[in-house]
Short mmCIF file of N, CA, C and O in Angstrom, two decimals:
data_model
loop_
_atom_site.label_atom_id
_atom_site.label_comp_id
_atom_site.label_asym_id
_atom_site.label_seq_id
_atom_site.Cartn_x
_atom_site.Cartn_y
_atom_site.Cartn_z
N UNK Q 878 103.27 36.72 -40.93
CA UNK Q 878 103.23 35.85 -42.10
C UNK Q 878 103.78 34.46 -41.77
O UNK Q 878 103.27 33.47 -42.26
N UNK Q 879 104.79 34.41 -40.93
CA UNK Q 879 105.37 33.11 -40.57
C UNK Q 879 104.34 32.23 -39.88
O UNK Q 879 104.26 31.03 -40.13
N UNK Q 880 103.51 32.82 -39.04
CA UNK Q 880 102.48 32.07 -38.33
C UNK Q 880 101.50 31.45 -39.32
O UNK Q 880 101.07 30.31 -39.16
N UNK Q 881 101.15 32.19 -40.35
CA UNK Q 881 100.20 31.69 -41.35
C UNK Q 881 100.80 30.53 -42.14
O UNK Q 881 100.12 29.54 -42.41
N UNK Q 882 102.06 30.64 -42.50
CA UNK Q 882 102.72 29.56 -43.23
C UNK Q 882 102.80 28.31 -42.37
O UNK Q 882 102.55 27.20 -42.85
N UNK Q 883 103.13 28.49 -41.10
CA UNK Q 883 103.21 27.36 -40.19
C UNK Q 883 101.83 26.71 -40.03
O UNK Q 883 101.71 25.49 -40.01
N UNK Q 884 100.79 27.52 -39.96
CA UNK Q 884 99.43 27.01 -39.83
C UNK Q 884 99.04 26.18 -41.04
O UNK Q 884 98.46 25.10 -40.90
N UNK Q 885 99.37 26.66 -42.23
CA UNK Q 885 99.07 25.90 -43.46
C UNK Q 885 99.76 24.55 -43.42
O UNK Q 885 99.14 23.51 -43.67
N UNK Q 886 101.04 24.55 -43.09
CA UNK Q 886 101.80 23.30 -43.06
C UNK Q 886 101.25 22.35 -41.99
O UNK Q 886 101.12 21.14 -42.25
N UNK Q 887 100.89 22.85 -40.83
CA UNK Q 887 100.33 22.02 -39.78
C UNK Q 887 99.00 21.39 -40.20
O UNK Q 887 98.77 20.19 -39.99
N UNK Q 888 98.13 22.18 -40.81
CA UNK Q 888 96.83 21.66 -41.25
C UNK Q 888 97.01 20.59 -42.31
O UNK Q 888 96.37 19.54 -42.26
N UNK Q 889 97.89 20.83 -43.27
CA UNK Q 889 98.12 19.84 -44.33
C UNK Q 889 98.72 18.56 -43.75
O UNK Q 889 98.34 17.45 -44.15
N UNK Q 890 99.65 18.70 -42.81
CA UNK Q 890 100.29 17.52 -42.21
C UNK Q 890 99.29 16.71 -41.40
O UNK Q 890 99.29 15.47 -41.46
N UNK Q 891 98.43 17.37 -40.64
CA UNK Q 891 97.43 16.66 -39.82
C UNK Q 891 96.43 15.90 -40.68
O UNK Q 891 95.89 14.88 -40.26
N UNK Q 892 96.18 16.39 -41.88
CA UNK Q 892 95.18 15.78 -42.76
C UNK Q 892 95.78 14.90 -43.85
O UNK Q 892 95.04 14.39 -44.69
N UNK Q 893 97.10 14.76 -43.87
CA UNK Q 893 97.76 13.95 -44.89
C UNK Q 893 97.27 12.52 -44.84
O UNK Q 893 97.03 12.01 -43.75
N UNK Q 894 97.08 11.86 -45.94
CA UNK Q 894 97.29 12.28 -47.32
C UNK Q 894 96.03 12.87 -47.96
O UNK Q 894 95.96 12.99 -49.17
N UNK Q 895 95.04 13.22 -47.16
CA UNK Q 895 93.79 13.76 -47.70
C UNK Q 895 93.94 15.20 -48.16
O UNK Q 895 94.80 15.94 -47.68
N UNK Q 896 93.08 15.59 -49.06
CA UNK Q 896 93.07 16.96 -49.60
C UNK Q 896 92.36 17.88 -48.61
O UNK Q 896 91.30 17.55 -48.10
N UNK Q 897 92.97 19.02 -48.34
CA UNK Q 897 92.35 20.07 -47.53
C UNK Q 897 91.82 21.10 -48.51
O UNK Q 897 92.58 21.60 -49.35
N UNK Q 898 90.54 21.40 -48.43
CA UNK Q 898 89.94 22.32 -49.40
C UNK Q 898 90.44 23.75 -49.18
O UNK Q 898 90.88 24.12 -48.08
N UNK Q 899 90.33 24.52 -50.23
CA UNK Q 899 90.71 25.93 -50.17
C UNK Q 899 89.89 26.65 -49.11
O UNK Q 899 90.42 27.43 -48.33
N UNK Q 900 88.60 26.33 -49.04
CA UNK Q 900 87.72 26.96 -48.06
C UNK Q 900 88.13 26.64 -46.63
O UNK Q 900 88.11 27.51 -45.76
N UNK Q 901 88.51 25.39 -46.38
CA UNK Q 901 88.95 25.00 -45.04
C UNK Q 901 90.22 25.76 -44.64
O UNK Q 901 90.33 26.24 -43.51
N UNK Q 902 91.15 25.86 -45.57
CA UNK Q 902 92.39 26.59 -45.27
C UNK Q 902 92.12 28.07 -45.05
O UNK Q 902 92.65 28.66 -44.10
N UNK Q 903 91.31 28.66 -45.91
CA UNK Q 903 91.00 30.08 -45.75
C UNK Q 903 90.35 30.36 -44.41
O UNK Q 903 90.70 31.31 -43.73
N UNK Q 904 89.41 29.51 -44.01
CA UNK Q 904 88.74 29.72 -42.73
C UNK Q 904 89.71 29.56 -41.56
O UNK Q 904 89.71 30.34 -40.62
N UNK Q 905 90.57 28.55 -41.63
CA UNK Q 905 91.53 28.29 -40.55
C UNK Q 905 92.56 29.39 -40.41
O UNK Q 905 93.00 29.69 -39.30
N UNK Q 906 92.93 30.01 -41.50
CA UNK Q 906 94.00 31.02 -41.47
C UNK Q 906 93.44 32.42 -41.28
O UNK Q 906 93.95 33.20 -40.48
N UNK Q 907 92.41 32.73 -42.02
CA UNK Q 907 91.91 34.11 -42.04
C UNK Q 907 90.62 34.31 -41.25
O UNK Q 907 90.11 35.42 -41.17
N UNK Q 908 90.06 33.23 -40.69
CA UNK Q 908 88.81 33.27 -39.92
C UNK Q 908 87.70 33.96 -40.72
O UNK Q 908 87.40 33.53 -41.81
N UNK Q 909 87.11 35.01 -40.20
CA UNK Q 909 85.98 35.67 -40.86
C UNK Q 909 86.41 36.79 -41.81
O UNK Q 909 85.57 37.49 -42.35
N UNK Q 910 87.70 36.94 -42.00
CA UNK Q 910 88.22 37.98 -42.89
C UNK Q 910 87.92 37.62 -44.34
O UNK Q 910 88.07 36.46 -44.75
N UNK Q 911 87.48 38.57 -45.12
CA UNK Q 911 87.19 38.35 -46.54
C UNK Q 911 88.51 38.39 -47.32
O UNK Q 911 89.21 39.39 -47.31
N UNK Q 912 88.86 37.28 -47.98
CA UNK Q 912 90.12 37.20 -48.73
C UNK Q 912 89.87 36.61 -50.11
O UNK Q 912 88.93 35.86 -50.32
N UNK Q 913 90.78 36.92 -51.02
CA UNK Q 913 90.69 36.33 -52.35
C UNK Q 913 91.50 35.03 -52.37
O UNK Q 913 92.38 34.82 -51.52
N UNK Q 914 91.20 34.17 -53.31
CA UNK Q 914 91.94 32.91 -53.42
C UNK Q 914 93.40 33.16 -53.80
O UNK Q 914 94.26 32.33 -53.53
N UNK Q 915 93.67 34.32 -54.40
CA UNK Q 915 95.06 34.66 -54.74
C UNK Q 915 95.93 34.79 -53.50
O UNK Q 915 97.11 34.48 -53.52
N UNK Q 916 95.33 35.24 -52.41
CA UNK Q 916 96.08 35.43 -51.18
C UNK Q 916 96.57 34.08 -50.63
O UNK Q 916 97.70 33.95 -50.20
N UNK Q 917 95.72 33.08 -50.66
CA UNK Q 917 96.11 31.75 -50.20
C UNK Q 917 97.12 31.13 -51.15
O UNK Q 917 98.11 30.55 -50.71
N UNK Q 918 96.90 31.28 -52.44
CA UNK Q 918 97.87 30.75 -53.43
C UNK Q 918 99.24 31.36 -53.22
O UNK Q 918 100.26 30.67 -53.29
N UNK Q 919 99.28 32.64 -52.96
CA UNK Q 919 100.54 33.34 -52.72
C UNK Q 919 101.22 32.79 -51.46
O UNK Q 919 102.44 32.58 -51.44
N UNK Q 920 100.45 32.57 -50.43
CA UNK Q 920 100.98 32.03 -49.19
C UNK Q 920 101.57 30.64 -49.41
O UNK Q 920 102.68 30.34 -48.94
N UNK Q 921 100.89 29.80 -50.16
CA UNK Q 921 101.38 28.45 -50.46
C UNK Q 921 102.64 28.53 -51.32
O UNK Q 921 103.61 27.79 -51.09
N UNK Q 922 102.67 29.43 -52.28
CA UNK Q 922 103.85 29.60 -53.14
C UNK Q 922 105.07 30.01 -52.30
O UNK Q 922 106.17 29.48 -52.48
N UNK Q 923 104.88 30.93 -51.37
CA UNK Q 923 105.98 31.37 -50.49
C UNK Q 923 106.45 30.22 -49.61
O UNK Q 923 107.65 30.06 -49.39
N UNK Q 924 105.51 29.43 -49.13
CA UNK Q 924 105.86 28.28 -48.29
C UNK Q 924 106.65 27.25 -49.09
O UNK Q 924 107.66 26.73 -48.61
N UNK Q 925 106.21 26.98 -50.30
CA UNK Q 925 106.94 26.02 -51.16
C UNK Q 925 108.37 26.47 -51.41
O UNK Q 925 109.28 25.64 -51.47
N UNK Q 926 108.58 27.76 -51.56
CA UNK Q 926 109.92 28.29 -51.82
C UNK Q 926 110.87 28.04 -50.64
O UNK Q 926 112.08 27.95 -50.83
N UNK Q 927 110.33 27.91 -49.45
CA UNK Q 927 111.15 27.69 -48.26
C UNK Q 927 111.44 26.21 -48.01
O UNK Q 927 112.31 25.89 -47.21
N UNK Q 928 110.71 25.33 -48.66
CA UNK Q 928 110.89 23.89 -48.45
C UNK Q 928 111.96 23.35 -49.39
O UNK Q 928 112.05 23.76 -50.54
N UNK Q 929 112.76 22.39 -48.91
CA UNK Q 929 113.86 21.87 -49.74
C UNK Q 929 113.41 20.96 -50.87
O UNK Q 929 114.19 20.67 -51.77
N UNK Q 930 112.17 20.50 -50.85
CA UNK Q 930 111.67 19.62 -51.91
C UNK Q 930 110.18 19.85 -52.09
O UNK Q 930 109.54 20.49 -51.26
N UNK Q 931 109.63 19.34 -53.17
CA UNK Q 931 108.21 19.54 -53.49
C UNK Q 931 107.37 18.67 -52.55
O UNK Q 931 107.26 17.47 -52.72
N UNK Q 932 106.78 19.29 -51.56
CA UNK Q 932 106.01 18.59 -50.55
C UNK Q 932 104.51 18.82 -50.70
O UNK Q 932 103.71 17.91 -50.51
N UNK Q 933 104.14 20.03 -51.07
CA UNK Q 933 102.73 20.40 -51.15
C UNK Q 933 102.22 20.19 -52.57
O UNK Q 933 102.76 20.72 -53.52
N UNK Q 934 101.17 19.40 -52.66
CA UNK Q 934 100.56 19.09 -53.96
C UNK Q 934 99.29 19.91 -54.13
O UNK Q 934 98.48 20.00 -53.21
N UNK Q 935 99.11 20.51 -55.29
CA UNK Q 935 97.88 21.24 -55.59
C UNK Q 935 96.89 20.30 -56.24
O UNK Q 935 97.22 19.58 -57.18
N UNK Q 936 95.67 20.30 -55.71
CA UNK Q 936 94.58 19.54 -56.31
C UNK Q 936 93.69 20.60 -56.96
O UNK Q 936 92.98 21.32 -56.27
N UNK Q 937 93.80 20.70 -58.24
CA UNK Q 937 93.18 21.79 -59.01
C UNK Q 937 91.72 22.06 -58.63
O UNK Q 937 90.90 21.16 -58.60
N UNK Q 938 91.47 23.31 -58.34
CA UNK Q 938 90.12 23.83 -58.00
C UNK Q 938 89.53 23.25 -56.72
O UNK Q 938 88.39 23.52 -56.41
N UNK Q 939 90.31 22.45 -55.99
CA UNK Q 939 89.78 21.85 -54.75
C UNK Q 939 90.58 22.33 -53.54
O UNK Q 939 90.02 22.85 -52.59
N UNK Q 940 91.90 22.09 -53.57
CA UNK Q 940 92.70 22.47 -52.42
C UNK Q 940 94.13 21.98 -52.53
O UNK Q 940 94.69 21.90 -53.62
N UNK Q 941 94.69 21.60 -51.38
CA UNK Q 941 96.09 21.19 -51.32
C UNK Q 941 96.22 19.96 -50.44
O UNK Q 941 95.40 19.69 -49.58
N UNK Q 942 97.32 19.22 -50.65
CA UNK Q 942 97.61 18.07 -49.80
C UNK Q 942 99.12 17.92 -49.70
O UNK Q 942 99.88 18.48 -50.49
N UNK Q 943 99.53 17.16 -48.71
CA UNK Q 943 100.95 16.82 -48.55
C UNK Q 943 101.19 15.60 -49.42
O UNK Q 943 100.49 14.59 -49.29
N UNK Q 944 102.14 15.70 -50.32
CA UNK Q 944 102.46 14.60 -51.23
C UNK Q 944 103.33 13.61 -50.50
O UNK Q 944 104.47 13.90 -50.17
N UNK Q 945 102.77 12.47 -50.18
CA UNK Q 945 103.50 11.49 -49.39
C UNK Q 945 103.87 10.33 -50.19
O UNK Q 945 104.63 9.53 -50.13
#
């Protein structure tokens, strides 16, 4: 799980301040595995809980970005 959280953070940081789509994140993390969007949301929620401040911004129905 730690590897997946790190991957999410790395992808968002590399693409900051642009929005990374949900589909891009799902493909990068889970590859060809069939997953629900709840799984990615849960992963982002867990990652946010570990960060000392609100860094990850949700772009409704599109994806996520690093709030800079």
